[in-house]
Amino acid sequence: MPVQYENQYVTVFQSDLYQTTSTVVVTKDMILIVDPTWLPGEIEAIRQHVAENDGGQHKYLFFTHSDFDHIHGWKAFPEAVTIASRGFVDRTNKKKILQEAQDFDDYYYIERSYPVEYPQIDIIIDHDEQTIKKENTSVSFYLAPGHQADGVFAVIDELGILIAGDYASDVEFPFIHHDSEAYKHTVNKLEKVVDEKNIKLLIPGHGKCTTDRDEMRDRIGDSRWYIETLRDEIRQQKRLDVLEAFVDSFRFSRYLREEHENNKAQIQKEYRG
């Protein structure tokens, strides 16, 4: 599996599918595995990396949200303590999510050496700044609804690493599958954390990570602008050319345009109450 970014502590793997990232953070105290996905060979590369760096540390497996592409690898790490939000645990459509995962595997004739199941969660995140600390390593979690209702992002405090889930991407504008106001609130929270926590590395769920703080702020600002401008377009019931140009500026705009239309439908639904 290609490695997009690597330093002394963190390895960011990137799948060939949707530029999806899977992150492993290794310190003397813990190994944190985030959203291992997609293909069996890709997940096996992550598993081998964890095994090679296993010095008896505490192992944690963190799910940023419950989209099926982010939960495929749960059973490949049976020794890890799992982490996700209360919303993740309480999802009422778990069967639908699992069906999407199974449909993916069936469509591409994929066979796995482990079952694909909805993850059982050991540590449930209920509030912002809920923290796991082992000796000299601490991970703080923040609720992040908007893309989905059950999102969470995390900060490895001592290292200045922000694991953003499906936010702050360079290859996607916001995919608003839950609520636009909640998404905007999460974006504002990300901005505050970037500034207050002195973030040195931002890792999105899809696309390239960045160590450039100006780029972090630009991605966050672009996300906020997109949501506000799209809401203006829906309120005015008038197509805004600047918004269309923004969507077309993305590399994979033909696919992304479908998500843009979905966002419109979502905000229209919010306005209808």
CSV table of N, CA, C and O in Angstrom, one decimal, residues 118-234:
chain,number,residue,atom,x,y,z
A,118,TYR,N,-19.9,-4.9,11.8
A,118,TYR,CA,-20.0,-3.5,12.3
A,118,TYR,C,-19.2,-3.5,13.6
A,118,TYR,O,-19.4,-4.4,14.5
A,119,PRO,N,-18.2,-2.6,13.8
A,119,PRO,CA,-17.3,-2.7,14.9
A,119,PRO,C,-18.1,-2.5,16.3
A,119,PRO,O,-19.0,-1.7,16.5
A,120,GLN,N,-17.6,-3.3,17.2
A,120,GLN,CA,-18.0,-3.2,18.6
A,120,GLN,C,-17.0,-2.2,19.3
A,120,GLN,O,-15.8,-2.4,19.1
A,121,ILE,N,-17.5,-1.3,20.0
A,121,ILE,CA,-16.6,-0.2,20.5
A,121,ILE,C,-16.4,-0.3,22.0
A,121,ILE,O,-17.3,-0.5,22.8
A,122,ASP,N,-15.1,-0.2,22.4
A,122,ASP,CA,-14.7,-0.3,23.8
A,122,ASP,C,-14.7,1.0,24.5
A,122,ASP,O,-15.1,1.1,25.7
A,123,ILE,N,-14.2,2.0,23.8
A,123,ILE,CA,-14.1,3.4,24.4
A,123,ILE,C,-15.0,4.3,23.6
A,123,ILE,O,-14.8,4.5,22.4
A,124,ILE,N,-16.1,4.8,24.3
A,124,ILE,CA,-17.1,5.6,23.6
A,124,ILE,C,-16.8,7.1,23.8
A,124,ILE,O,-16.7,7.5,25.0
A,125,ILE,N,-16.7,7.9,22.8
A,125,ILE,CA,-16.5,9.3,22.9
A,125,ILE,C,-17.8,10.1,23.0
A,125,ILE,O,-18.6,10.0,22.1
A,126,ASP,N,-17.9,10.8,24.1
A,126,ASP,CA,-19.2,11.5,24.4
A,126,ASP,C,-19.1,13.0,24.4
A,126,ASP,O,-20.1,13.7,24.3
A,127,HIS,N,-17.9,13.5,24.5
A,127,HIS,CA,-17.7,15.0,24.6
A,127,HIS,C,-16.4,15.4,24.1
A,127,HIS,O,-15.4,14.6,24.0
A,128,ASP,N,-16.3,16.7,23.7
A,128,ASP,CA,-15.0,17.2,23.2
A,128,ASP,C,-13.9,17.2,24.3
A,128,ASP,O,-14.2,17.3,25.5
A,129,GLU,N,-12.7,17.0,23.8
A,129,GLU,CA,-11.5,16.9,24.7
A,129,GLU,C,-11.5,15.7,25.6
A,129,GLU,O,-10.7,15.7,26.6
A,130,GLN,N,-12.4,14.7,25.3
A,130,GLN,CA,-12.2,13.4,26.0
A,130,GLN,C,-10.9,12.9,25.6
A,130,GLN,O,-10.5,12.8,24.4
A,131,THR,N,-10.1,12.4,26.6
A,131,THR,CA,-8.7,12.1,26.3
A,131,THR,C,-8.3,10.7,26.8
A,131,THR,O,-8.7,10.3,27.9
A,132,ILE,N,-7.5,10.1,26.0
A,132,ILE,CA,-6.8,8.8,26.4
A,132,ILE,C,-5.3,9.1,26.6
A,132,ILE,O,-4.7,9.7,25.7
A,133,LYS,N,-4.8,8.8,27.8
A,133,LYS,CA,-3.4,9.1,28.0
A,133,LYS,C,-2.7,7.8,28.5
A,133,LYS,O,-3.2,7.2,29.4
A,134,LYS,N,-1.6,7.6,27.9
A,134,LYS,CA,-0.7,6.5,28.4
A,134,LYS,C,0.7,7.0,28.5
A,134,LYS,O,1.3,7.4,27.5
A,135,GLU,N,1.2,7.1,29.8
A,135,GLU,CA,2.5,7.6,30.0
A,135,GLU,C,2.7,9.0,29.4
A,135,GLU,O,2.1,10.0,29.8
A,136,ASN,N,3.5,9.1,28.3
A,136,ASN,CA,3.8,10.4,27.7
A,136,ASN,C,3.1,10.7,26.4
A,136,ASN,O,3.4,11.6,25.7
A,137,THR,N,2.0,9.9,26.1
A,137,THR,CA,1.2,10.1,24.9
A,137,THR,C,-0.2,10.3,25.3
A,137,THR,O,-0.8,9.4,26.0
A,138,SER,N,-0.8,11.3,24.8
A,138,SER,CA,-2.3,11.6,25.0
A,138,SER,C,-2.9,11.9,23.7
A,138,SER,O,-2.4,12.6,22.8
A,139,VAL,N,-4.2,11.4,23.5
A,139,VAL,CA,-5.0,11.6,22.3
A,139,VAL,C,-6.3,12.2,22.8
A,139,VAL,O,-7.0,11.7,23.6
A,140,SER,N,-6.6,13.4,22.3
A,140,SER,CA,-7.8,14.1,22.6
A,140,SER,C,-8.8,14.0,21.4
A,140,SER,O,-8.4,14.1,20.3
A,141,PHE,N,-10.1,13.8,21.8
A,141,PHE,CA,-11.1,13.6,20.7
A,141,PHE,C,-12.1,14.7,20.8
A,141,PHE,O,-12.4,15.2,21.8
A,142,TYR,N,-12.7,15.0,19.6
A,142,TYR,CA,-13.6,16.0,19.4
A,142,TYR,C,-14.8,15.5,18.6
A,142,TYR,O,-14.6,15.0,17.5
A,143,LEU,N,-16.0,15.7,19.0
A,143,LEU,CA,-17.2,15.4,18.2
A,143,LEU,C,-17.2,16.2,17.0
A,143,LEU,O,-17.0,17.4,17.0
A,144,ALA,N,-17.5,15.6,15.8
A,144,ALA,CA,-17.4,16.3,14.5
A,144,ALA,C,-18.6,15.9,13.6
A,144,ALA,O,-18.4,15.3,12.6
A,145,PRO,N,-19.8,16.2,14.0
A,145,PRO,CA,-21.0,15.9,13.1
A,145,PRO,C,-21.0,16.9,11.9
A,145,PRO,O,-20.4,18.0,12.0
A,146,GLY,N,-21.7,16.5,10.9
A,146,GLY,CA,-21.8,17.3,9.7
A,146,GLY,C,-21.7,16.4,8.5
A,146,GLY,O,-22.7,16.3,7.7
A,147,HIS,N,-20.6,15.8,8.2
A,147,HIS,CA,-20.4,14.9,7.1
A,147,HIS,C,-21.4,13.7,7.5
A,147,HIS,O,-22.2,13.3,6.6
A,148,GLN,N,-21.2,13.1,8.6
A,148,GLN,CA,-22.1,12.1,9.2
A,148,GLN,C,-22.4,12.6,10.6
A,148,GLN,O,-21.7,13.5,11.1
A,149,ALA,N,-23.5,12.1,11.2
A,149,ALA,CA,-23.8,12.5,12.5
A,149,ALA,C,-22.9,12.1,13.6
A,149,ALA,O,-22.8,12.6,14.7
A,150,ASP,N,-22.1,11.0,13.3
A,150,ASP,CA,-21.3,10.3,14.3
A,150,ASP,C,-19.8,10.6,14.2
A,150,ASP,O,-19.0,9.8,14.7
A,151,GLY,N,-19.4,11.7,13.5
A,151,GLY,CA,-18.0,11.9,13.3
A,151,GLY,C,-17.2,12.3,14.5
A,151,GLY,O,-17.8,12.9,15.5
A,152,VAL,N,-15.9,12.0,14.5
A,152,VAL,CA,-15.0,12.4,15.6
A,152,VAL,C,-13.7,12.7,14.9
A,152,VAL,O,-13.3,12.0,14.0
A,153,PHE,N,-13.0,13.8,15.3
A,153,PHE,CA,-11.6,14.0,14.9
A,153,PHE,C,-10.7,13.9,16.2
A,153,PHE,O,-11.2,14.0,17.3
A,154,ALA,N,-9.4,13.7,16.0
A,154,ALA,CA,-8.5,13.4,17.1
A,154,ALA,C,-7.2,14.2,16.9
A,154,ALA,O,-6.8,14.5,15.8
A,155,VAL,N,-6.7,14.6,18.1
A,155,VAL,CA,-5.4,15.3,18.1
A,155,VAL,C,-4.4,14.5,19.0
A,155,VAL,O,-4.8,14.1,20.2
A,156,ILE,N,-3.2,14.1,18.5
A,156,ILE,CA,-2.2,13.6,19.3
A,156,ILE,C,-1.4,14.8,19.9
A,156,ILE,O,-0.7,15.5,19.2
A,157,ASP,N,-1.7,15.1,21.1
A,157,ASP,CA,-1.4,16.4,21.7
A,157,ASP,C,0.1,16.7,21.6
A,157,ASP,O,0.6,17.8,21.2
A,158,GLU,N,0.9,15.7,22.1
A,158,GLU,CA,2.4,16.0,22.2
A,158,GLU,C,3.0,16.1,20.8
A,158,GLU,O,4.1,16.8,20.7
A,159,LEU,N,2.4,15.6,19.8
A,159,LEU,CA,3.0,15.6,18.4
A,159,LEU,C,2.4,16.7,17.5
A,159,LEU,O,2.9,16.9,16.4
A,160,GLY,N,1.3,17.3,17.9
A,160,GLY,CA,0.7,18.3,17.1
A,160,GLY,C,0.1,17.7,15.8
A,160,GLY,O,0.1,18.3,14.8
A,161,ILE,N,-0.5,16.5,15.9
A,161,ILE,CA,-1.1,15.8,14.8
A,161,ILE,C,-2.6,15.8,14.9
A,161,ILE,O,-3.2,15.5,15.9
A,162,LEU,N,-3.2,16.3,13.8
A,162,LEU,CA,-4.7,16.4,13.8
A,162,LEU,C,-5.2,15.4,12.7
A,162,LEU,O,-4.9,15.5,11.6
A,163,ILE,N,-5.9,14.4,13.2
A,163,ILE,CA,-6.5,13.4,12.3
A,163,ILE,C,-8.0,13.8,12.1
A,163,ILE,O,-8.8,13.7,13.0
A,164,ALA,N,-8.3,14.3,10.9
A,164,ALA,CA,-9.5,15.1,10.7
A,164,ALA,C,-10.7,14.3,10.2
A,164,ALA,O,-11.8,14.8,10.2
A,165,GLY,N,-10.6,13.0,9.9
A,165,GLY,CA,-11.7,12.3,9.3
A,165,GLY,C,-12.0,12.9,8.0
A,165,GLY,O,-11.1,13.5,7.3
A,166,ASP,N,-13.3,12.9,7.6
A,166,ASP,CA,-13.6,13.4,6.2
A,166,ASP,C,-13.9,14.9,6.2
A,166,ASP,O,-14.9,15.4,5.8
A,167,TYR,N,-12.9,15.6,6.7
A,167,TYR,CA,-12.9,17.1,6.7
A,167,TYR,C,-11.6,17.6,6.2
A,167,TYR,O,-10.5,16.9,6.2
A,168,ALA,N,-11.5,18.8,5.8
A,168,ALA,CA,-10.3,19.5,5.4
A,168,ALA,C,-9.5,18.8,4.3
A,168,ALA,O,-8.3,18.7,4.4
A,169,SER,N,-10.2,18.3,3.3
A,169,SER,CA,-9.5,17.6,2.2
A,169,SER,C,-9.1,18.5,1.1
A,169,SER,O,-9.7,19.6,0.9
A,170,ASP,N,-8.1,18.1,0.4
A,170,ASP,CA,-7.7,18.9,-0.8
A,170,ASP,C,-8.3,18.4,-2.1
A,170,ASP,O,-8.1,19.0,-3.1
A,171,VAL,N,-8.9,17.2,-2.0
A,171,VAL,CA,-9.5,16.6,-3.2
A,171,VAL,C,-11.1,16.6,-3.2
A,171,VAL,O,-11.7,16.2,-4.2
A,172,GLU,N,-11.6,17.0,-2.1
A,172,GLU,CA,-13.1,17.0,-1.9
A,172,GLU,C,-13.5,18.3,-1.2
A,172,GLU,O,-12.9,18.8,-0.3
A,173,PHE,N,-14.6,18.9,-1.7
A,173,PHE,CA,-15.3,19.9,-0.9
A,173,PHE,C,-16.2,19.2,0.1
A,173,PHE,O,-16.3,17.9,0.1
A,174,PRO,N,-16.9,19.8,1.0
A,174,PRO,CA,-17.7,19.1,2.0
A,174,PRO,C,-18.8,18.2,1.4
A,174,PRO,O,-19.5,18.6,0.5
A,175,PHE,N,-18.8,17.0,1.9
A,175,PHE,CA,-19.9,16.1,1.6
A,175,PHE,C,-20.9,16.1,2.8
A,175,PHE,O,-20.6,15.5,3.8
A,176,ILE,N,-22.0,16.8,2.6
A,176,ILE,CA,-22.9,17.0,3.7
A,176,ILE,C,-24.0,15.9,3.8
A,176,ILE,O,-25.1,16.1,3.3
A,177,HIS,N,-23.6,14.8,4.4
A,177,HIS,CA,-24.5,13.7,4.5
A,177,HIS,C,-25.4,13.8,5.8
A,177,HIS,O,-26.3,13.0,5.9
A,178,HIS,N,-25.2,14.7,6.6
A,178,HIS,CA,-25.9,14.8,7.9
A,178,HIS,C,-26.6,16.2,8.0
A,178,HIS,O,-27.9,16.3,7.9
A,179,ASP,N,-25.9,17.3,8.1
A,179,ASP,CA,-26.5,18.6,8.4
A,179,ASP,C,-25.5,19.7,8.1
A,179,ASP,O,-24.3,19.6,8.6
A,180,SER,N,-25.9,20.7,7.4
A,180,SER,CA,-24.9,21.8,7.0
A,180,SER,C,-24.5,22.7,8.1
A,180,SER,O,-23.4,23.1,8.2
A,181,GLU,N,-25.4,22.9,9.0
A,181,GLU,CA,-25.1,23.8,10.2
A,181,GLU,C,-24.1,23.1,11.1
A,181,GLU,O,-23.2,23.7,11.6
A,182,ALA,N,-24.4,21.8,11.3
A,182,ALA,CA,-23.4,21.0,12.1
A,182,ALA,C,-22.1,20.9,11.4
A,182,ALA,O,-21.0,21.0,12.1
A,183,TYR,N,-22.1,20.8,10.1
A,183,TYR,CA,-20.8,20.7,9.4
A,183,TYR,C,-20.0,22.0,9.6
A,183,TYR,O,-18.8,22.0,9.9
A,184,LYS,N,-20.7,23.2,9.5
A,184,LYS,CA,-20.1,24.4,9.7
A,184,LYS,C,-19.5,24.6,11.1
A,184,LYS,O,-18.4,25.1,11.3
A,185,HIS,N,-20.3,24.1,12.0
A,185,HIS,CA,-19.8,24.1,13.4
A,185,HIS,C,-18.5,23.3,13.6
A,185,HIS,O,-17.6,23.7,14.3
A,186,THR,N,-18.5,22.1,13.0
A,186,THR,CA,-17.3,21.3,13.0
A,186,THR,C,-16.1,22.0,12.4
A,186,THR,O,-15.0,21.9,12.9
A,187,VAL,N,-16.3,22.6,11.2
A,187,VAL,CA,-15.3,23.4,10.6
A,187,VAL,C,-14.7,24.5,11.5
A,187,VAL,O,-13.5,24.6,11.6
A,188,ASN,N,-15.6,25.2,12.1
A,188,ASN,CA,-15.1,26.2,13.1
A,188,ASN,C,-14.3,25.6,14.2
A,188,ASN,O,-13.3,26.2,14.7
A,189,LYS,N,-14.7,24.4,14.7
A,189,LYS,CA,-14.0,23.8,15.8
A,189,LYS,C,-12.6,23.3,15.3
A,189,LYS,O,-11.6,23.5,16.0
A,190,LEU,N,-12.6,22.8,14.1
A,190,LEU,CA,-11.3,22.5,13.5
A,190,LEU,C,-10.3,23.7,13.5
A,190,LEU,O,-9.1,23.6,13.8
A,191,GLU,N,-10.9,24.8,13.0
A,191,GLU,CA,-10.0,26.0,12.9
A,191,GLU,C,-9.5,26.4,14.3
A,191,GLU,O,-8.3,26.7,14.4
A,192,LYS,N,-10.3,26.3,15.3
A,192,LYS,CA,-9.9,26.7,16.7
A,192,LYS,C,-8.8,25.7,17.2
A,192,LYS,O,-7.8,26.1,17.8
A,193,VAL,N,-9.0,24.4,16.9
A,193,VAL,CA,-8.0,23.4,17.3
A,193,VAL,C,-6.7,23.6,16.6
A,193,VAL,O,-5.6,23.5,17.2
A,194,VAL,N,-6.7,23.9,15.3
A,194,VAL,CA,-5.5,24.1,14.5
A,194,VAL,C,-4.7,25.3,15.2
A,194,VAL,O,-3.5,25.2,15.3
A,195,ASP,N,-5.4,26.3,15.6
A,195,ASP,CA,-4.7,27.5,16.2
A,195,ASP,C,-4.2,27.2,17.6
A,195,ASP,O,-3.1,27.5,18.0
A,196,GLU,N,-5.1,26.7,18.4
A,196,GLU,CA,-4.9,26.5,19.9
A,196,GLU,C,-3.9,25.4,20.2
A,196,GLU,O,-3.2,25.4,21.2
A,197,LYS,N,-4.0,24.3,19.4
A,197,LYS,CA,-3.2,23.1,19.7
A,197,LYS,C,-1.8,23.1,18.9
A,197,LYS,O,-1.1,22.2,18.9
A,198,ASN,N,-1.6,24.2,18.1
A,198,ASN,CA,-0.3,24.3,17.4
A,198,ASN,C,-0.1,23.1,16.5
A,198,ASN,O,0.9,22.4,16.6
A,199,ILE,N,-1.1,22.8,15.7
A,199,ILE,CA,-1.1,21.6,14.8
A,199,ILE,C,0.0,21.7,13.8
A,199,ILE,O,0.2,22.7,13.1
A,200,LYS,N,0.8,20.7,13.7
A,200,LYS,CA,2.0,20.6,12.8
A,200,LYS,C,1.7,19.7,11.6
A,200,LYS,O,2.3,19.8,10.5
A,201,LEU,N,0.7,18.8,11.7
A,201,LEU,CA,0.4,17.9,10.6
A,201,LEU,C,-1.1,17.6,10.6
A,201,LEU,O,-1.7,17.2,11.7
A,202,LEU,N,-1.8,17.9,9.5
A,202,LEU,CA,-3.2,17.7,9.4
A,202,LEU,C,-3.4,16.5,8.4
A,202,LEU,O,-2.9,16.6,7.3
A,203,ILE,N,-4.2,15.5,8.8
A,203,ILE,CA,-4.4,14.3,8.0
A,203,ILE,C,-5.9,14.2,7.7
A,203,ILE,O,-6.7,13.9,8.6
A,204,PRO,N,-6.3,14.4,6.4
A,204,PRO,CA,-7.7,14.2,6.1
A,204,PRO,C,-8.0,12.8,5.8
A,204,PRO,O,-7.1,12.0,5.6
A,205,GLY,N,-9.3,12.4,5.8
A,205,GLY,CA,-9.7,11.1,5.4
A,205,GLY,C,-9.5,10.7,4.0
A,205,GLY,O,-9.4,9.5,3.6
A,206,HIS,N,-9.5,11.7,3.1
A,206,HIS,CA,-9.2,11.5,1.7
A,206,HIS,C,-8.4,12.7,1.2
A,206,HIS,O,-8.6,13.8,1.5
A,207,GLY,N,-7.3,12.3,0.4
A,207,GLY,CA,-6.4,13.4,-0.1
A,207,GLY,C,-5.1,13.5,0.7
A,207,GLY,O,-4.8,12.6,1.5
A,208,LYS,N,-4.4,14.5,0.4
A,208,LYS,CA,-3.1,14.7,0.9
A,208,LYS,C,-3.1,15.4,2.3
A,208,LYS,O,-3.8,16.3,2.5
A,209,CYS,N,-2.2,14.9,3.2
A,209,CYS,CA,-2.0,15.6,4.4
A,209,CYS,C,-1.1,16.8,4.2
A,209,CYS,O,-0.5,16.9,3.1
A,210,THR,N,-1.1,17.7,5.2
A,210,THR,CA,-0.3,18.9,5.0
A,210,THR,C,0.4,19.3,6.3
A,210,THR,O,-0.2,19.1,7.4
A,211,THR,N,1.6,19.9,6.2
A,211,THR,CA,2.3,20.4,7.3
A,211,THR,C,2.2,22.0,7.3
A,211,THR,O,2.8,22.6,8.1
A,212,ASP,N,1.6,22.5,6.3
A,212,ASP,CA,1.5,24.0,6.0
A,212,ASP,C,0.3,24.5,6.7
A,212,ASP,O,-0.8,24.3,6.4
A,213,ARG,N,0.5,25.3,7.8
A,213,ARG,CA,-0.6,25.9,8.5
A,213,ARG,C,-1.5,26.8,7.7
A,213,ARG,O,-2.7,26.9,7.9
A,214,ASP,N,-0.9,27.5,6.8
A,214,ASP,CA,-1.7,28.4,5.9
A,214,ASP,C,-2.6,27.5,5.1
A,214,ASP,O,-3.8,27.9,4.8
A,215,GLU,N,-2.1,26.4,4.6
A,215,GLU,CA,-3.0,25.5,3.8
A,215,GLU,C,-4.1,24.9,4.6
A,215,GLU,O,-5.2,24.8,4.2
A,216,MET,N,-3.8,24.6,5.9
A,216,MET,CA,-4.8,24.1,6.8
A,216,MET,C,-5.9,25.1,6.9
A,216,MET,O,-7.1,24.7,6.8
A,217,ARG,N,-5.6,26.3,7.1
A,217,ARG,CA,-6.6,27.4,7.3
A,217,ARG,C,-7.3,27.6,6.0
A,217,ARG,O,-8.5,27.8,6.0
A,218,ASP,N,-6.6,27.5,4.8
A,218,ASP,CA,-7.3,27.7,3.5
A,218,ASP,C,-8.3,26.6,3.3
A,218,ASP,O,-9.4,26.8,2.8
A,219,ARG,N,-8.0,25.3,3.6
A,219,ARG,CA,-8.9,24.2,3.4
A,219,ARG,C,-10.2,24.4,4.3
A,219,ARG,O,-11.3,24.2,3.9
A,220,ILE,N,-9.9,24.8,5.5
A,220,ILE,CA,-11.0,25.1,6.5
A,220,ILE,C,-11.9,26.2,6.0
A,220,ILE,O,-13.1,26.2,6.0
A,221,GLY,N,-11.2,27.3,5.6
A,221,GLY,CA,-11.9,28.5,5.0
A,221,GLY,C,-12.7,28.2,3.8
A,221,GLY,O,-13.9,28.6,3.6
A,222,ASP,N,-12.2,27.4,2.9
A,222,ASP,CA,-12.9,27.0,1.7
A,222,ASP,C,-14.1,26.2,2.0
A,222,ASP,O,-15.2,26.3,1.4
A,223,SER,N,-14.0,25.3,3.0
A,223,SER,CA,-15.1,24.4,3.4
A,223,SER,C,-16.3,25.3,3.9
A,223,SER,O,-17.4,25.1,3.6
A,224,ARG,N,-15.9,26.3,4.8
A,224,ARG,CA,-16.9,27.2,5.3
A,224,ARG,C,-17.6,28.0,4.2
A,224,ARG,O,-18.8,28.2,4.2
A,225,TRP,N,-16.7,28.5,3.3
A,225,TRP,CA,-17.3,29.4,2.2
A,225,TRP,C,-18.2,28.6,1.3
A,225,TRP,O,-19.3,29.1,0.9
A,226,TYR,N,-17.8,27.3,1.0
A,226,TYR,CA,-18.7,26.5,0.2
A,226,TYR,C,-20.1,26.3,0.8
A,226,TYR,O,-21.1,26.4,0.2
A,227,ILE,N,-20.1,26.0,2.1
A,227,ILE,CA,-21.4,25.7,2.8
A,227,ILE,C,-22.2,27.0,2.8
A,227,ILE,O,-23.4,27.0,2.5
A,228,GLU,N,-21.6,28.1,3.2
A,228,GLU,CA,-22.3,29.4,3.2
A,228,GLU,C,-22.8,29.8,1.9
A,228,GLU,O,-24.0,30.3,1.7
A,229,THR,N,-22.0,29.6,0.8
A,229,THR,CA,-22.4,30.0,-0.5
A,229,THR,C,-23.5,29.1,-1.1
A,229,THR,O,-24.5,29.6,-1.7
A,230,LEU,N,-23.4,27.8,-0.8
A,230,LEU,CA,-24.4,26.9,-1.2
A,230,LEU,C,-25.8,27.2,-0.5
A,230,LEU,O,-26.8,27.2,-1.1
A,231,ARG,N,-25.7,27.5,0.7
A,231,ARG,CA,-27.0,27.9,1.5
A,231,ARG,C,-27.6,29.2,0.9
A,231,ARG,O,-28.8,29.3,0.8
A,232,ASP,N,-26.7,30.1,0.5
A,232,ASP,CA,-27.2,31.4,-0.2
A,232,ASP,C,-27.9,31.0,-1.5
A,232,ASP,O,-28.9,31.6,-1.8
A,233,GLU,N,-27.3,30.1,-2.3
A,233,GLU,CA,-27.9,29.7,-3.5
A,233,GLU,C,-29.2,29.1,-3.3
A,233,GLU,O,-30.2,29.4,-4.1
A,234,ILE,N,-29.4,28.2,-2.4
A,234,ILE,CA,-30.6,27.6,-2.1
A,234,ILE,C,-31.7,28.6,-1.6
A,234,ILE,O,-32.8,28.6,-2.1
